[in-house]
Structures are given as C-alpha cells and as structure tokens.
XYZ file of C-alpha atoms in Angstrom:
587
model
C 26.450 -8.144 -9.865
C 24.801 -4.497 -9.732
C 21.417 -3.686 -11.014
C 23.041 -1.637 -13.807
C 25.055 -4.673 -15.454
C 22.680 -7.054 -16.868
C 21.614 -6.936 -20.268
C 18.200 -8.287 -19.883
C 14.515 -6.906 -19.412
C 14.069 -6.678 -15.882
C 10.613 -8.398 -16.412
C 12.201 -11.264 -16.982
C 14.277 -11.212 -14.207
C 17.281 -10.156 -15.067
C 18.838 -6.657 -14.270
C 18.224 -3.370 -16.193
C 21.173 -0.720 -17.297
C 20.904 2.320 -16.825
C 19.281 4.775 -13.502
C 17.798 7.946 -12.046
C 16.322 9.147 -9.236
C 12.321 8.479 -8.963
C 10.685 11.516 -9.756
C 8.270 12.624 -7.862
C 10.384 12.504 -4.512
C 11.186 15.309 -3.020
C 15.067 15.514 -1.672
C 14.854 17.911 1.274
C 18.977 18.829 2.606
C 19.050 18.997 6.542
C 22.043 19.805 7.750
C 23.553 16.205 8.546
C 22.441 14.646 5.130
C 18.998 14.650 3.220
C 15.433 13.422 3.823
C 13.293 12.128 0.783
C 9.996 12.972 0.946
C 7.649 10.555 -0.852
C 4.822 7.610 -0.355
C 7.492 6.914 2.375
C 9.428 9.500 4.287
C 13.340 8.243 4.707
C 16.251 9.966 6.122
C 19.916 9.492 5.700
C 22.414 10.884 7.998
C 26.242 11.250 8.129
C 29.131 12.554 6.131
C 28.608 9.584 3.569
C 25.015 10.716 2.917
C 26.113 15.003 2.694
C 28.653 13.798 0.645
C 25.995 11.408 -1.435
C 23.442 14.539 -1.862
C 26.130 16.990 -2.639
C 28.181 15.008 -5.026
C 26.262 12.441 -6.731
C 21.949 12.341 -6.414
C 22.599 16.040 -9.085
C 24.324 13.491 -11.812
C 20.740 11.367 -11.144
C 18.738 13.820 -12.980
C 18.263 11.560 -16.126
C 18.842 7.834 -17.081
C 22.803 6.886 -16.781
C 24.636 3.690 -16.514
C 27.432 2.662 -13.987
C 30.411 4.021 -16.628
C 28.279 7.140 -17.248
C 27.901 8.272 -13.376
C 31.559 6.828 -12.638
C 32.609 9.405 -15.628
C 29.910 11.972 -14.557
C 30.979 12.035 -11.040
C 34.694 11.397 -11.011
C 33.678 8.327 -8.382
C 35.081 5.038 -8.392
C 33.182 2.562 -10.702
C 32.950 0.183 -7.341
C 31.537 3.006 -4.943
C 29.439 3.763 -7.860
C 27.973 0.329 -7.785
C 27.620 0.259 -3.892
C 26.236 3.415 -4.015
C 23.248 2.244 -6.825
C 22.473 -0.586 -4.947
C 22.135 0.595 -1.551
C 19.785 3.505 -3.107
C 17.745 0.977 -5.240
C 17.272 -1.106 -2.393
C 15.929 2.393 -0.734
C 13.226 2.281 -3.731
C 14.945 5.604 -4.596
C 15.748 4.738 -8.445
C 14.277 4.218 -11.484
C 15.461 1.429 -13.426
C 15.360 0.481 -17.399
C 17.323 -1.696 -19.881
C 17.547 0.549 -22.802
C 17.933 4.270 -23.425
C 13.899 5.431 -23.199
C 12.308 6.739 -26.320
C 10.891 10.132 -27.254
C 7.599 8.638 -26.843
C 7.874 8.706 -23.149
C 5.468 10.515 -21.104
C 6.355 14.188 -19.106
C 4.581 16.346 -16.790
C 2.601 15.259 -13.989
C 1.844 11.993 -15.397
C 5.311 10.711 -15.393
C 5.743 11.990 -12.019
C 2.668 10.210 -10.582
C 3.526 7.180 -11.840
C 7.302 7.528 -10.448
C 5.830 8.365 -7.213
C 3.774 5.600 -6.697
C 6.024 2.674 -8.154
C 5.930 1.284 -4.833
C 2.426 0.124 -5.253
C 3.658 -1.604 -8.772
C 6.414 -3.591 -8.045
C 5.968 -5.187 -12.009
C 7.762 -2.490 -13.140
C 11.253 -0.454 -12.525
C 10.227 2.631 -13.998
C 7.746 5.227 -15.072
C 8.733 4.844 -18.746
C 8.081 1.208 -18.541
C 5.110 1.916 -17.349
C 3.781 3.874 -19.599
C 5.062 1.611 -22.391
C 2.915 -0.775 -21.526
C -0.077 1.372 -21.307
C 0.995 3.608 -24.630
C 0.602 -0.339 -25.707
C -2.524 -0.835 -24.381
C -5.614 -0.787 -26.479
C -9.661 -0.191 -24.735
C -12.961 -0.025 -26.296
C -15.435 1.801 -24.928
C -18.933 0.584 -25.339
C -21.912 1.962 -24.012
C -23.863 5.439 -24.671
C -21.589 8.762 -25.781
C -22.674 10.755 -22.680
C -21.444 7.897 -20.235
C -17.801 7.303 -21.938
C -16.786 10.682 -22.581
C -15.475 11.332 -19.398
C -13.940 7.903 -19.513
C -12.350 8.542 -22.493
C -10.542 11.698 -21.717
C -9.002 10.254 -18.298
C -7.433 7.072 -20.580
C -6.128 9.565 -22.863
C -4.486 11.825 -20.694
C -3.121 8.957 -18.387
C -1.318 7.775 -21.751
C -3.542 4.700 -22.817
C -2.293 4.154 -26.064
C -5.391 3.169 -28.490
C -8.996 4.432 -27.045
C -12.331 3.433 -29.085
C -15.447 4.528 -28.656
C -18.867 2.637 -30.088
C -22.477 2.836 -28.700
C -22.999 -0.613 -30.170
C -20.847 -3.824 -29.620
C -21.141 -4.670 -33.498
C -19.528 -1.252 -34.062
C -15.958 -2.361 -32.661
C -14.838 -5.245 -34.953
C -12.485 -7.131 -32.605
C -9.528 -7.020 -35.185
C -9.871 -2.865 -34.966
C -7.781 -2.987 -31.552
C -5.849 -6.397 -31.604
C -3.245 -5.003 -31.013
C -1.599 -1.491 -29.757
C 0.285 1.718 -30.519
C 2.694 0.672 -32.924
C 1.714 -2.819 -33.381
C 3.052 -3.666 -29.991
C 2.682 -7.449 -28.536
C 2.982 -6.871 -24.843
C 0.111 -4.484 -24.672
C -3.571 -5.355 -23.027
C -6.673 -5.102 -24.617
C -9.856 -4.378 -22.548
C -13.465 -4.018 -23.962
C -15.586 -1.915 -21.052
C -18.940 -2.671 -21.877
C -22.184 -1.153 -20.207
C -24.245 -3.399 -17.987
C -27.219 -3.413 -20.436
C -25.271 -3.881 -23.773
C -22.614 -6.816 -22.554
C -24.167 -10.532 -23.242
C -22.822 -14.200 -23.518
C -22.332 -12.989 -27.653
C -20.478 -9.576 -26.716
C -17.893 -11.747 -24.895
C -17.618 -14.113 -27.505
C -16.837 -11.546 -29.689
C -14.289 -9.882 -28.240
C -12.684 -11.778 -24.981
C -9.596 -13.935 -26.113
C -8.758 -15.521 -22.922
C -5.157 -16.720 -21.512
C -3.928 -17.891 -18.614
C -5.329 -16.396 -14.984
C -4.445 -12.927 -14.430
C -2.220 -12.236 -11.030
C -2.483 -8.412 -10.747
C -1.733 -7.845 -14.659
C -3.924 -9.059 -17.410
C -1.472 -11.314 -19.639
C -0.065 -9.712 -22.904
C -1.984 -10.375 -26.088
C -5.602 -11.287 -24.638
C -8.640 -9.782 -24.692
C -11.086 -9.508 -21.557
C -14.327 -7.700 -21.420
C -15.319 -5.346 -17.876
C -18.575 -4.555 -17.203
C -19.783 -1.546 -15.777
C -23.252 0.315 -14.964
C -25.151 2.482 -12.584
C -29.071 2.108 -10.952
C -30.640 4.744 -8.984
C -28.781 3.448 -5.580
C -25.360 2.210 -6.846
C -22.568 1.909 -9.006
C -20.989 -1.283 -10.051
C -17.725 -2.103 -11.985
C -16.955 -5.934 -12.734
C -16.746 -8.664 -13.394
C -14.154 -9.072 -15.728
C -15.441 -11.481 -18.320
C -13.054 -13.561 -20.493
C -9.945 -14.662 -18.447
C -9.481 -17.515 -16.181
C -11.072 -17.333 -12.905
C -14.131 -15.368 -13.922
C -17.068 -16.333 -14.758
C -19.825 -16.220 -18.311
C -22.383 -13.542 -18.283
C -24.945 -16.436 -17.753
C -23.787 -17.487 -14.740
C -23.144 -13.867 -13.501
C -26.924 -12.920 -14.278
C -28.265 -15.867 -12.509
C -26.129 -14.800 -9.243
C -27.266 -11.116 -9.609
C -30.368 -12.137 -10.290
C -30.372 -13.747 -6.654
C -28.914 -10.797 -5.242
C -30.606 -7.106 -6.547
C -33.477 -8.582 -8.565
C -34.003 -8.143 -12.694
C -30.129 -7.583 -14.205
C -32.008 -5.055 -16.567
C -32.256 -2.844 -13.605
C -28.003 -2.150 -13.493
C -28.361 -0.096 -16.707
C -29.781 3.368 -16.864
C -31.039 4.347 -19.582
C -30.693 8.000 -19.279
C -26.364 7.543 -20.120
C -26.082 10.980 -17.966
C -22.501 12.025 -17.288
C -21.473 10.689 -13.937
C -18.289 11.731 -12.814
C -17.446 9.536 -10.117
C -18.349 6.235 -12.188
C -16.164 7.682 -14.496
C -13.305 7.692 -12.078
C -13.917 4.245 -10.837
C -14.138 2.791 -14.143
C -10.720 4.638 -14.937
C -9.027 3.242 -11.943
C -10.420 -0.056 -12.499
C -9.018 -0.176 -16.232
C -5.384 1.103 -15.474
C -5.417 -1.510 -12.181
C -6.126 -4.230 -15.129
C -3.801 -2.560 -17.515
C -0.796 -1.100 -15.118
C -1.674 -2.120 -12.084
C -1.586 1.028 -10.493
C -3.739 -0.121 -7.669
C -4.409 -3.844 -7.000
C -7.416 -5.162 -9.272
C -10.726 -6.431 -8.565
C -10.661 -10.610 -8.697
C -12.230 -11.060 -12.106
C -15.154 -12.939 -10.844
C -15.964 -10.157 -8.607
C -18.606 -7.295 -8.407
C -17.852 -4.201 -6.782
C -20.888 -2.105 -5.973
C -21.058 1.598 -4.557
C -23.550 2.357 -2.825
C -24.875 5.790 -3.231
C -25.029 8.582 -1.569
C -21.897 8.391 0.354
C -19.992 5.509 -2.563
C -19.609 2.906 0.264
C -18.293 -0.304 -1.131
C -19.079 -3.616 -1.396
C -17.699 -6.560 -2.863
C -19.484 -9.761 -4.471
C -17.756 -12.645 -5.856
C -20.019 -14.656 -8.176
C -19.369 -18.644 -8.893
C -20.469 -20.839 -11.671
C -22.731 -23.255 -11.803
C -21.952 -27.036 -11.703
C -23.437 -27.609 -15.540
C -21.802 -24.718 -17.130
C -19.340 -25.568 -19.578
C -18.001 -21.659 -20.159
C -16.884 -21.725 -16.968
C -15.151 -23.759 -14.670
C -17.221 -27.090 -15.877
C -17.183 -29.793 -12.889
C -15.889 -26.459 -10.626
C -17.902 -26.734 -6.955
C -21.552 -26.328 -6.755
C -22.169 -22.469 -5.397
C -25.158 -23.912 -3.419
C -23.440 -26.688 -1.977
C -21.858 -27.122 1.109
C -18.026 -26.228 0.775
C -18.466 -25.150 -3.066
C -17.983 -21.360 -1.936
C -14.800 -21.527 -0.186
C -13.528 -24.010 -2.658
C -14.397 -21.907 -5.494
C -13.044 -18.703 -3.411
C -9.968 -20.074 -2.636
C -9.600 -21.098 -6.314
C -10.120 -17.543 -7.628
C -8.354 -15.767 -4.985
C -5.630 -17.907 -6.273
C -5.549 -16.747 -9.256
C -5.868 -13.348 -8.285
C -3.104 -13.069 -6.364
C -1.449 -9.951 -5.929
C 2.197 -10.937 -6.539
C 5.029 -12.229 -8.520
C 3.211 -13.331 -12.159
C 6.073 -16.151 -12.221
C 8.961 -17.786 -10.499
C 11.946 -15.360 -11.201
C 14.172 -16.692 -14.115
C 17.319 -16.030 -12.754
C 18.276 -18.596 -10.173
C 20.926 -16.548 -8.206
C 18.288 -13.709 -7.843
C 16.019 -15.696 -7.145
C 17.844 -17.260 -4.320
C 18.875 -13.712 -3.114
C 15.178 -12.896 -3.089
C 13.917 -15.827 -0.949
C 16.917 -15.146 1.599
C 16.442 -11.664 1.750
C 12.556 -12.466 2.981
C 13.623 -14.416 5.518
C 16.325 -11.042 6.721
C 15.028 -7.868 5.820
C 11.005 -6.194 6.331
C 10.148 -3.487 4.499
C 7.309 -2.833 6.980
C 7.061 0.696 8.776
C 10.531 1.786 8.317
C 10.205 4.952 10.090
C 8.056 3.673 12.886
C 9.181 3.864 16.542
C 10.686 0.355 17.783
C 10.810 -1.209 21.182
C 13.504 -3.301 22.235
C 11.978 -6.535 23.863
C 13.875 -9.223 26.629
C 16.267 -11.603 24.613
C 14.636 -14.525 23.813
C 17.652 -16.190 26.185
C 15.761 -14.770 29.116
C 12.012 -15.061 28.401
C 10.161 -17.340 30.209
C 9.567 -20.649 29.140
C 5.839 -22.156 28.870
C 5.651 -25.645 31.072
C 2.537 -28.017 30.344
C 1.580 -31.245 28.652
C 0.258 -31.927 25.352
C -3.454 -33.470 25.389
C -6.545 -33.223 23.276
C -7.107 -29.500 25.037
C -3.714 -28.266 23.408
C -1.837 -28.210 26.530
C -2.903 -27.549 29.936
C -0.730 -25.283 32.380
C 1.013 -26.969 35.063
C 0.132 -23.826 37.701
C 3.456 -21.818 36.817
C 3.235 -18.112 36.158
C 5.505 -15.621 34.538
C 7.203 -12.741 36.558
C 5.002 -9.893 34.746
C 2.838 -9.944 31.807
C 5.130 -8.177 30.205
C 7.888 -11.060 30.024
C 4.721 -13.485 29.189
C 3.268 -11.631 25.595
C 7.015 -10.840 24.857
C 7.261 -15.179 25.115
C 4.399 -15.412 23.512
C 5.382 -13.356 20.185
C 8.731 -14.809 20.336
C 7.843 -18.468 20.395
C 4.925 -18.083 18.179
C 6.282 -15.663 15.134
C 10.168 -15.426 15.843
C 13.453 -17.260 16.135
C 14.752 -19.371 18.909
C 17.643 -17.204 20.240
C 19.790 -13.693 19.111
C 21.814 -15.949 16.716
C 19.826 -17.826 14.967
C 17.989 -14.892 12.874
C 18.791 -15.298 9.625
C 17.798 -17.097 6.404
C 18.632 -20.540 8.040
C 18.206 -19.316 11.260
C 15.982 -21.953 13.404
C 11.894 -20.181 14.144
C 10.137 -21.439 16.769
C 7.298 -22.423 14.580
C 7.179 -23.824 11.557
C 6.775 -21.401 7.990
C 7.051 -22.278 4.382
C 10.645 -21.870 3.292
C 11.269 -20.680 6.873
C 10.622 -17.103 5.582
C 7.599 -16.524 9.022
C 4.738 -15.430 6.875
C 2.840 -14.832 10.178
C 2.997 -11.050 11.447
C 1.561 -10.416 14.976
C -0.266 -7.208 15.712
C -1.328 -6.770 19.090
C -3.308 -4.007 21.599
C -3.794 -4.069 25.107
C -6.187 -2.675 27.612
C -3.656 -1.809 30.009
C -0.262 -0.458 29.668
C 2.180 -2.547 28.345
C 6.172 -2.216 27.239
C 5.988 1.135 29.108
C 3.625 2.279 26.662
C -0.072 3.308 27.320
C -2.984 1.176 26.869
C -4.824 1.260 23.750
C -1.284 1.129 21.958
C -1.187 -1.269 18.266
C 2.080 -2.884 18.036
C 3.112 -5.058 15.814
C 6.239 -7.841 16.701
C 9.077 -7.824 14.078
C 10.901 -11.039 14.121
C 13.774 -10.063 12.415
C 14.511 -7.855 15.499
C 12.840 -9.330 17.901
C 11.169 -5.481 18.482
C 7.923 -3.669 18.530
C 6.792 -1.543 16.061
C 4.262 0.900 16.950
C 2.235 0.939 14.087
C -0.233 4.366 14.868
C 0.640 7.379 16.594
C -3.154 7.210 17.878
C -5.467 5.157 19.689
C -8.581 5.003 16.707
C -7.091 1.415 15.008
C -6.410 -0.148 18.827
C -10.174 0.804 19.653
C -11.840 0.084 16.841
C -9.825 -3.569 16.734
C -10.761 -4.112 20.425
C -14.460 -2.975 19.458
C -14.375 -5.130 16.150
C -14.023 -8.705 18.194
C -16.161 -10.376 20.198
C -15.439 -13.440 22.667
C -17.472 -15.849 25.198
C -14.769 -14.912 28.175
C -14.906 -11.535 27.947
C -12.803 -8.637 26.749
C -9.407 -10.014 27.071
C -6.269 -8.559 28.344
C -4.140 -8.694 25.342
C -5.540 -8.970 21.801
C -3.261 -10.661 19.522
C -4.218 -10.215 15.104
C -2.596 -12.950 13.428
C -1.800 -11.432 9.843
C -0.394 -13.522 7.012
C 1.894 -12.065 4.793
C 1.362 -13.109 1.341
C 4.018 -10.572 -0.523
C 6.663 -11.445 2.073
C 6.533 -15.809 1.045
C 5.307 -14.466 -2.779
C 9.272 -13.586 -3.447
C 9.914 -17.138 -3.014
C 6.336 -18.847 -4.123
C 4.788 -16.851 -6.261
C 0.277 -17.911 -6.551
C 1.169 -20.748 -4.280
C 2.056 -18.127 -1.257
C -1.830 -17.593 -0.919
C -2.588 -21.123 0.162
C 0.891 -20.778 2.188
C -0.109 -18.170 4.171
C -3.300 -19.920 5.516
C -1.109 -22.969 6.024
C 1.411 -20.924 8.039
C -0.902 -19.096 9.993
C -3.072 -22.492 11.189
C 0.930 -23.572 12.361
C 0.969 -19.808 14.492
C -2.267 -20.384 16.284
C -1.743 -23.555 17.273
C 2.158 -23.063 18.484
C 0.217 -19.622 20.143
C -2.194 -21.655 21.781
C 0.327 -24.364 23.186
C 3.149 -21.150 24.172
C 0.178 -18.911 25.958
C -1.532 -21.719 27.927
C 2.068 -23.269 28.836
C 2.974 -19.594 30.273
C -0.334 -19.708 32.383
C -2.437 -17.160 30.113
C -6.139 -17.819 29.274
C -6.561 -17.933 26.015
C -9.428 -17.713 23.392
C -9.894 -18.065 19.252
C -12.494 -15.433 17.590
C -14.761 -17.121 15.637
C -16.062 -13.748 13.536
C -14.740 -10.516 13.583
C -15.858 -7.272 11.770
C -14.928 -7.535 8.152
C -13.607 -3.589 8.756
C -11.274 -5.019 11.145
C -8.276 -5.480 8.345
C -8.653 -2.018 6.970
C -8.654 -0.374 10.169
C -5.083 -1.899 11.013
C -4.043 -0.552 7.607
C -3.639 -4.506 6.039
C -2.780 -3.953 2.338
C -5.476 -5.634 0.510
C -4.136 -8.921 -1.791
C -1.017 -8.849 0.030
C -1.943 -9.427 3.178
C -4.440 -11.294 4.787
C -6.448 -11.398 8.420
C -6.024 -14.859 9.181
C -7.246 -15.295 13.272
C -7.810 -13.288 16.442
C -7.101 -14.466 19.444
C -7.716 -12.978 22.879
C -4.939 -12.894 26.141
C -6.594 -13.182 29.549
C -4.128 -12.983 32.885
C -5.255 -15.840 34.522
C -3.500 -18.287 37.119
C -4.279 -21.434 34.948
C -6.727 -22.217 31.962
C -8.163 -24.378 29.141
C -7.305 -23.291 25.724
C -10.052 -23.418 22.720
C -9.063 -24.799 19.994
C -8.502 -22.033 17.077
C-alpha cells in the first residue's frame, strides 16, 4: 500500500493522502540529476533522477494525492506510487490526511518547521505541526518585563492561545482549557516564575495524564518553572505529569544543592533575552517537540557568563504521597538509579505507542533490523568478509576466556573480528531481518553501534580516525572529516593499562529498537549493550588482544562523538591493547 492511500491520521498509524515536497530544501540540478540541500545533504544520480527533477518534483509544489500527480504529470498511477515512496523514504515529502486549512502557517515559519521535521518524527508535516501548536494554549505567569519577550516568540512561532498574568490567581484554569477553536488535541502549559510557583499553583492548574515520551499528552495541564539568580538561569522542572516531581520535594533537593529556593527569583523581572529564548525552546520542545524535552523531573541550569549547562534530576522522597509514594529513597543506596531509570523511562524520546497497524508495524521492526539511517553521505570502508576473519580460540572460565597463545595475521583482520562478532551478523548471507547476529539483541534488530579510534593507522586510514562499524554492511563509516572528536574521546577515558591501541565506544541505539518497542527500548538498550561487552570481551581476548572496561569517562564524551541526546545512549568504553596473550576485566 503507498503512503498516499490510507484514509487514516497518520498519528495513529495509518497512512496520510495527499504530498509535497518539504519546504525548506533546497533542490540544486547538477548535470546528472539533483542534490537536495537540507539538515541532510542527498544526491540522486542517473537518467531516472533528471527525468524525476525535470518531470515530476515541479507538480510537488503543493499538497496532491496519487490520482492528482498521476493526472498532473501524465505518469503512470504505479510509477507514481514507486516514485512517492522511494522519495518519502528519502524524508523528502510532506505528508497529511486531509486537504490543509487556510489557517495554516506561511513564511519562514512554515519553512523552519518543514526543514527540521527530521528532528520530529511525531509528525508528517509542517501543517500538522502547527495544528497542534495553533491548538496549544500557555499561560504566562510571572512579572510583565520578564514574559514579554516570551510572549512575542510563542506568538510568532504560531502558539495558538497565549496569557499573560503577574499573579497565579489571575489565570482561572478554565480561561485556557482548551485551545484555538475549542480543539481537544492541543497542550496546555502554565510557565510559572521560580518565586510565584508553589504546591497550591500546581494544584490549581496541572491536570496530570499519563507520562509524557517527548510530547505532553493531549488534554492535560502541566506547570514549567522558570527563573534567573545573579549566576544562572534555570528552566524546569515540569510539575504536574508523571515522572516529575511536587514543588515540595523539588525545594527540599534545591535546597541541598544552591542554598535558600528564594534565591532563583529576581526580583528586578528585567528583560533577559536569552532566558527568553530558552524558555521558548523549552515550551515548543513540550508542545511540538521541536527539540527533544527536558525529563520532567529535571533542572536545567545555565550558568552565566558563557550559558554553560547543567542538568539536575530531582527525586522524591520516600513519605511523599504527591509523588511517586513508596518510589526509592533518594538517599539510599540504589534509590537514584532506580528512580533515574524510572524517569528516563518515561521520558523516552520515541514512539508515544506501539503502532496500530500491524502490517506497518511489522514493516517497521524489519526495516530496523535492514536499513540505518545513520551518516548517509559519509565515506564507507569495505572490511574482510566475515568468511575470512579470524576466529578467536580460548576457553570459557570465571576470567571470561583466556587466549590459548594464537594471534591474528595483522591488527587489522583482529578489530575487523572483533566488530563483526560483537555488533554484526555471522556471514554475507545472513544480514537481514532474520538473519543470524553473532550476539544476542532484542528482536534481533543490534541496538549496539560500535564507534572506534585508534592511535595508529588503521584500514589504510590515519591514526586519530572515528569510525563507526555498520552491521548492515559490514563497513566503516567515517564519522568526522577531522581529528577533534578522535582526540578528545581518546583524552576523555582513562584506564589502569595504559592508553590502549584501539578504543572501542559501545553506543546503544534507543530510536533504532524504539520502532519495534516503543518506552521499553530504553531498558533494551542497556540490556543489549551488557550482551556486546561481554561477547566483546570473550571475541577480543579469544583473538589474543588485551583488553580493558572504563569504569568513568568524561560526561562530554557523548556529545563530542555527536550521540543524539534521548536517542542514543553511551553505554561502555572499552580499550584494545596488541598484546601476545592477556586477562580480560570484567566490564
């Protein structure tokens, strides 16, 4: 079935109707085809693509269904819907299920939001987009000079309803309960100022639901807190919705942390431009998602001068009953990560639920396990078959396994092993959806993505190179033109041996196993990445290679190798040494 022959919301899984090209791409002709410029830079070559960007991306220019650009075009109806889908799978389309209204944004708005859809994947569209936030409702509370600014960004990025009140008691929680037109799928935020927002503020106006994943649910209420000292900013928490916390409990754990809660509000309510624009971007990432939100429970502070930021994730106490009642003891041992793990979740970047349609559902999941959408444009590097890679030799013991003496011709033909038998699939044939992996994965889709650096040349590439090993080619990708991420990574990790020969990043990828999983692919992720380092350990000591587990890294180390924050995850570093035989620790 195309995309364009469903009848459903595409929310809900089904397919939408009718298409047009993204706006804000750029189509530049070459002379062999086109190249769309964008978030993503992709090329298409051939006499099929000239003949695609002479003939048929014009009749894209606005919203048309399969019998409108068959008709528009003078192109079969089936190339038509070969043609769609190959282009929507490029991320090259909007998509919608019913003619858009005259309420639809233009201008550079519309064009933003087109642009960046990538970083939404909720939605198929700019206009659907914007319908939810033309159906979104926010009351600002705090003092006039500090919201103004606020205010005009919500109304020129399209919020629909926009209050302002310098008092809580000024807003009467029915005056925004629901959006522009009486709509039910809008969100309604209250963004309160630190020294106005209390246990009876968010009693007033929070109407909670269940646990936001990156979009607050429809039709509830949740309250965001916001303020500025002398030395920082902060926006958050996110009061009201599952996985937070109560202002009580938040106070106590600031309390702890800066000193007198008082202190986050400033009294002055001088314009500040660039709280303004956090707060914004906060709001439309709870609203739109237009950039991945804060966990609700968390406190994001920016430090001045130079705004660096920090994140703090508060947790109830055991005797509250507003929060998570019998919900782990922050003191205690364990009631951290317990509590953590809870929230993060919850706050999930990701599918919001399993997709209702069963066939696309299915196509989904398989398509994990075949296709990445990783760094399409990226140089690759063709490694040894996995038919002629070395095999590790050793026994299994309480040390992981112990080399038997054996060594592999170069250490080339070892790390290529090594990535094979810890992240990829058993032989040229077997890749595929029910192709057999090496190691074990949830729903065999190989959550696990291996980035590695080395101090010394390796694949005929210099030293200092980041790679990263794509199973479903059984290639390297090199991930920076530069040497800064390989450095800094090298720099970032510290181990008992040494600096190692190889460093290997073991990176769970939440989004990939989310298609399938949905919140559960957070917990999966850890689970599949405990399976990597231990087949890692058994493959690397088996080949001969010294081996050794990080136990801390820098916390910089993820966003220096570009990781995309909720969707994927820096799960253990491990370190390569080129020695004759060794001992393995235990990761």
């Amino acid at each position: 079935m195309s995309m364009l022959e469903s009848g459903a919301n595409g929310a809900a899984g089904a397919e939408p109707k009718r298409a047009r090209f993204r706006r804000g791409l750029l189509v530049v002709p070459v002379e062999d085809g086109f190249v769309v410029e964008g978030p993503r830079r992709r090329r298409m070559t051939g006499p099929a693509a000239v003949a695609l960007r002479d003939g048929f991306l014009p009749a894209l220019d606005t919203y048309r269904s399969l019998e409108e650009l068959a008709q528009h075009t003078g192109t079969p109806r089936d190339r038509v819907r070969r043609i769609v889908r190959q282009l929507a799978d490029s991320g090259m389309l909007e998509v919608v299920d019913r003619p858009v209204d005259g309420g639809a944004p233009t201008g550079s708005t519309v064009r933003y939001f087109a642009r960046n859809l990538d970083s939404t994947p909720e939605f198929h569209s700019a206009d659907e987009l914007a319908g939810v936030l033309r159906g979104s409702a926010v009351a600002l509370i705090g003092p006039k000079r500090r919201y103004e600014g606020i205010h005009a960004d919500l109304v020129e990025t399209g919020v629909g309803t926009v209050l302002c009140a310098e008092r809580p008691e000024q807003v009467p929680p029915e005056a925004f309960g629901s959006g522009h037109g009486g709509s039910d799928e809008g969100r309604r935020l209250v963004v309160m100022a630190a020294g106005l927002l209390d246990a009876a503020a968010v009693r007033r106006f929070a109407q909670g639901g269940p646990p936001a994943t990156r979009l607050m649910p429809a039709a509830t209420r949740g309250v965001l807190r916001y303020g500025r000292t002398a030395a920082r900013r902060e926006v958050g928490p996110l009061f009201g919705l599952s996985g937070s916390v109560c202002p009580a409990c938040f106070e106590d754990g600031y309390l702890r942390e800066f000193g007198d809660p008082a202190r986050a509000a400033d009294g002055s309510g001088a314009p500040d431009d660039v709280l303004d624009a956090l707060v914004t971007a906060e709001i439309l990432a709870i609203l739109a998602a237009l950039t991945p939100p804060a966990p609700a429970a968390a406190l994001t502070v920016y430090e001045n001068p130079h705004v660096k930021r920090r994140r703090f994730t508060v947790g109830p106490r055991r005797d509250c009953v507003d929060c998570l009642g019998s919900g782990p003891d922050w003191d205690e041992p364990g009631g951290a990560g317990e509590y953590y793990e809870s929230v993060m979740a919850l706050n999930l970047a990701g599918p919001a639920a399993p997709e209702a349609d069963p066939q696309r559902a299915a196509r989904r999941a398989a398509s994990a396990a075949t296709r990445t959408d990783a760094f399409p444009s990226a140089p690759r590097i063709a490694l040894p078959e996995p038919e002629h890679l070395p095999e590790p030799h050793g026994e299994l013991t309480s040390a992981w396994v112990r080399s038997d003496g054996t060594r592999p011709v170069d250490l080339d033909h070892a790390v290529a092993a090594v990535l094979n038998r810890t992240a990829g699939f058993s032989s040229s044939a077997e890749q595929g959806a029910a192709g057999h992996r090496w190691t074990e994965s949830a729903g065999n889709l190989g959550s696990v993505r291996l980035y590695l650096t080395a101090r010394q040349p390796l694949f005929g590439r210099p030293a200092d190179t980041l790679f990263a090993y794509e199973d479903t080619g059984h290639r390297l990708v090199e991930v920076h033109a530069d040497q800064a991420a390989a450095l800094y990574a090298r720099r970032a990790v510290r181990f008992a041996r040494g600096e190692p020969d190889v460093l290997v990043l073991l990176v769970g990828d939440v989004h990939r196993i989310a298609r399938k999983y949905g919140d559960f692919a957070f917990r999966l992720a850890h689970l599949d990445a405990g399976c990597a380092a231990a087949q890692l350990s058994a493959v690397a000591t088996g080949l001969g290679l010294g081996l050794e587990f990080a136990g801390s890294w820098d916390a910089k180390l993820a966003d220096a190798i570009d990781l995309s924050e909720g969707r994927e995850i820096l799960a253990a570093v491990a370190g390569l040494y080129e020695t004759e035989t060794s001992h393995a620790t235990r990761p």
